[in-house]
Amino acid sequence: MIKYLFIFVGLIIFMACNSGVQNQQSSDEETTVEAGGLYGEKISKDNAITGPQLLAMLEEKDSVWVTMSATIVSNCQTSGCWMDLDLGTGELVKVTFKDYAFVIPIDSKGKKATVEGYAARTIVPVDLLKHYAEDEGRPQEEIDAINQPDTTFMFEAIGVIIEPVS
């Protein structure tokens, strides 16, 4: 029994030490990201499509795996856990990150992003729309006015490249 207690305590100490290393890596990544950088899995900007090309693909299929480049028009101001990209047609695509495995800097608005993953047209429920509005820092009156689900374009990215502003 005591043997198992020592193993358990050892595991706790090991996990506590590793969490410090992860925090250090996170702050190193945040420093790199402010100047532009890669988040999540390593992806390439090669063969990236535009917003109008994505929309054309989604007219024929329910979902597609693509690499796409567009400008970030808004993002989560709480933790950087999502962003909206301008599709260049007056429409936006909401980008979330697979398994919440990474976040982007909260000051990413206006920068160019390349994302890789699944894109689809999706119905977003009211509670999630309100959550996104809260994350964006919108006024409470605007959040309370959300009372209908919305059909929108969603993108689940495995990786993101954010280019520094020139």
CSV table of C-alpha atoms in Angstrom, one decimal:
chain,number,residue,atom,x,y,z
A,1,MET,CA,0.0,0.0,0.0
A,2,ILE,CA,2.8,2.4,0.9
A,3,LYS,CA,4.5,1.6,-2.4
A,4,TYR,CA,1.4,2.8,-4.3
A,5,LEU,CA,1.3,6.0,-2.2
A,6,PHE,CA,4.9,6.8,-3.1
A,7,ILE,CA,4.2,6.1,-6.8
A,8,PHE,CA,1.1,8.4,-6.6
A,9,VAL,CA,3.1,11.2,-4.9
A,10,GLY,CA,5.9,10.8,-7.4
A,11,LEU,CA,3.4,11.2,-10.3
A,12,ILE,CA,2.0,14.3,-8.8
A,13,ILE,CA,5.5,15.8,-8.4
A,14,PHE,CA,6.4,14.8,-12.0
A,15,MET,CA,3.2,16.4,-13.3
A,16,ALA,CA,3.8,19.6,-11.3
A,17,CYS,CA,7.3,19.9,-12.7
A,18,ASN,CA,6.1,19.3,-16.3
A,19,SER,CA,3.4,22.0,-16.0
A,20,GLY,CA,6.1,24.6,-15.2
A,21,VAL,CA,8.0,23.5,-18.4
A,22,GLN,CA,4.8,23.9,-20.4
A,23,ASN,CA,4.1,27.3,-19.1
A,24,GLN,CA,7.6,28.4,-20.0
A,25,GLN,CA,7.1,27.0,-23.6
A,26,SER,CA,3.8,28.9,-23.8
A,27,SER,CA,5.4,32.2,-22.9
A,28,ASP,CA,8.2,31.6,-25.4
A,29,GLU,CA,5.5,30.8,-28.1
A,30,GLU,CA,3.6,34.0,-27.1
A,31,THR,CA,6.7,36.1,-27.6
A,32,THR,CA,7.3,34.6,-31.0
A,33,VAL,CA,3.6,35.0,-32.0
A,34,GLU,CA,3.5,38.7,-31.3
A,35,ALA,CA,5.8,39.2,-34.2
A,36,GLY,CA,4.0,36.5,-36.2
A,37,GLY,CA,4.3,32.8,-36.0
A,38,LEU,CA,2.9,29.3,-36.1
A,39,TYR,CA,0.3,27.9,-33.7
A,40,GLY,CA,-0.8,24.4,-33.4
A,41,GLU,CA,0.5,21.8,-35.9
A,42,LYS,CA,3.0,22.8,-38.4
A,43,ILE,CA,1.3,23.8,-41.6
A,44,SER,CA,2.3,25.4,-44.9
A,45,LYS,CA,1.0,28.5,-46.8
A,46,ASP,CA,1.6,26.6,-50.1
A,47,ASN,CA,-1.6,26.0,-52.1
A,48,ALA,CA,-3.7,28.2,-49.7
A,49,ILE,CA,-7.0,29.2,-51.2
A,50,THR,CA,-9.0,32.4,-50.9
A,51,GLY,CA,-12.3,33.0,-49.2
A,52,PRO,CA,-14.3,33.1,-52.4
A,53,GLN,CA,-12.7,29.8,-53.5
A,54,LEU,CA,-13.7,28.2,-50.1
A,55,LEU,CA,-17.3,29.4,-50.6
A,56,ALA,CA,-17.4,27.8,-54.1
A,57,MET,CA,-16.2,24.5,-52.6
A,58,LEU,CA,-18.8,24.6,-49.9
A,59,GLU,CA,-21.6,25.0,-52.5
A,60,GLU,CA,-20.8,21.5,-53.7
A,61,LYS,CA,-19.8,19.7,-50.5
A,62,ASP,CA,-20.9,19.8,-46.8
A,63,SER,CA,-17.4,20.1,-45.6
A,64,VAL,CA,-13.9,20.4,-47.1
A,65,TRP,CA,-10.3,20.0,-45.8
A,66,VAL,CA,-8.4,23.1,-47.0
A,67,THR,CA,-5.6,25.5,-46.4
A,68,MET,CA,-6.9,29.1,-46.6
A,69,SER,CA,-5.5,32.6,-46.1
A,70,ALA,CA,-7.5,35.6,-45.1
A,71,THR,CA,-7.5,38.7,-42.8
A,72,ILE,CA,-8.4,38.4,-39.1
A,73,VAL,CA,-11.4,40.8,-38.5
A,74,SER,CA,-12.0,39.8,-34.8
A,75,ASN,CA,-10.9,37.3,-32.3
A,76,CYS,CA,-11.5,36.1,-28.7
A,77,GLN,CA,-10.4,38.9,-26.4
A,78,THR,CA,-10.5,36.6,-23.4
A,79,SER,CA,-8.0,33.9,-24.3
A,80,GLY,CA,-7.5,33.9,-28.1
A,81,CYS,CA,-9.5,30.7,-28.5
A,82,TRP,CA,-11.2,31.6,-31.8
A,83,MET,CA,-11.0,34.2,-34.7
A,84,ASP,CA,-13.2,35.5,-37.5
A,85,LEU,CA,-11.7,35.6,-41.0
A,86,ASP,CA,-12.9,37.9,-43.8
A,87,LEU,CA,-13.9,35.7,-46.8
A,88,GLY,CA,-13.7,38.8,-49.0
A,89,THR,CA,-17.4,38.6,-49.9
A,90,GLY,CA,-18.9,40.3,-47.0
A,91,GLU,CA,-19.1,37.0,-45.1
A,92,LEU,CA,-17.0,35.7,-42.3
A,93,VAL,CA,-15.8,32.3,-41.2
A,94,LYS,CA,-15.5,31.5,-37.5
A,95,VAL,CA,-12.2,29.6,-36.9
A,96,THR,CA,-11.8,27.5,-33.8
A,97,PHE,CA,-8.8,25.3,-32.9
A,98,LYS,CA,-9.0,21.5,-32.8
A,99,ASP,CA,-9.4,20.2,-29.3
A,100,TYR,CA,-8.6,23.7,-27.9
A,101,ALA,CA,-5.0,22.6,-28.3
A,102,PHE,CA,-3.7,26.1,-28.9
A,103,VAL,CA,-4.7,29.8,-28.8
A,104,ILE,CA,-3.6,32.9,-30.8
A,105,PRO,CA,-2.6,36.3,-29.4
A,106,ILE,CA,-5.5,38.5,-28.5
A,107,ASP,CA,-4.0,41.3,-30.5
A,108,SER,CA,-4.3,39.5,-33.8
A,109,LYS,CA,-7.0,41.6,-35.4
A,110,GLY,CA,-6.0,43.0,-38.8
A,111,LYS,CA,-3.2,40.4,-39.4
A,112,LYS,CA,-3.2,37.9,-42.2
A,113,ALA,CA,-3.8,34.3,-41.1
A,114,THR,CA,-3.3,31.0,-42.9
A,115,VAL,CA,-5.3,28.1,-41.5
A,116,GLU,CA,-5.5,24.4,-42.3
A,117,GLY,CA,-8.4,22.1,-41.4
A,118,TYR,CA,-12.1,21.4,-42.0
A,119,ALA,CA,-14.5,24.1,-43.2
A,120,ALA,CA,-18.3,23.7,-43.2
A,121,ARG,CA,-21.6,25.6,-43.2
A,122,THR,CA,-23.0,25.1,-39.7
A,123,ILE,CA,-26.0,26.2,-37.6
A,124,VAL,CA,-24.6,27.9,-34.5
A,125,PRO,CA,-27.0,27.8,-31.5
A,126,VAL,CA,-28.0,30.9,-29.5
A,127,ASP,CA,-26.0,30.1,-26.4
A,128,LEU,CA,-22.8,29.7,-28.5
A,129,LEU,CA,-23.4,33.0,-30.3
A,130,LYS,CA,-23.8,34.7,-27.0
A,131,HIS,CA,-20.6,33.1,-25.7
A,132,TYR,CA,-18.7,34.4,-28.8
A,133,ALA,CA,-20.2,37.9,-28.3
A,134,GLU,CA,-19.0,37.9,-24.6
A,135,ASP,CA,-15.5,36.7,-25.7
A,136,GLU,CA,-15.4,39.6,-28.2
A,137,GLY,CA,-16.3,42.1,-25.4
A,138,ARG,CA,-19.6,43.3,-26.9
A,139,PRO,CA,-22.0,45.3,-24.8
A,140,GLN,CA,-24.5,43.3,-22.7
A,141,GLU,CA,-27.5,44.8,-24.6
A,142,GLU,CA,-26.1,43.4,-27.8
A,143,ILE,CA,-25.5,40.0,-26.3
A,144,ASP,CA,-29.1,40.0,-24.8
A,145,ALA,CA,-30.5,40.8,-28.3
A,146,ILE,CA,-29.2,37.5,-29.7
A,147,ASN,CA,-32.2,35.2,-29.8
A,148,GLN,CA,-31.9,33.2,-33.1
A,149,PRO,CA,-29.5,30.6,-34.2
A,150,ASP,CA,-27.3,31.6,-37.1
A,151,THR,CA,-26.2,29.6,-40.2
A,152,THR,CA,-22.6,30.5,-40.7
A,153,PHE,CA,-19.3,29.1,-41.9
A,154,MET,CA,-17.1,27.4,-39.4
A,155,PHE,CA,-13.5,26.2,-39.6
A,156,GLU,CA,-11.8,23.8,-37.2
A,157,ALA,CA,-8.0,24.5,-37.7
A,158,ILE,CA,-5.2,22.1,-36.8
A,159,GLY,CA,-2.7,24.9,-37.3
A,160,VAL,CA,-2.5,28.6,-37.9
A,161,ILE,CA,0.2,30.9,-39.3
A,162,ILE,CA,-0.1,34.5,-38.4
A,163,GLU,CA,2.0,36.9,-40.4
A,164,PRO,CA,3.5,40.0,-38.8
A,165,VAL,CA,2.1,43.4,-39.8
A,166,SER,CA,4.5,45.0,-42.2
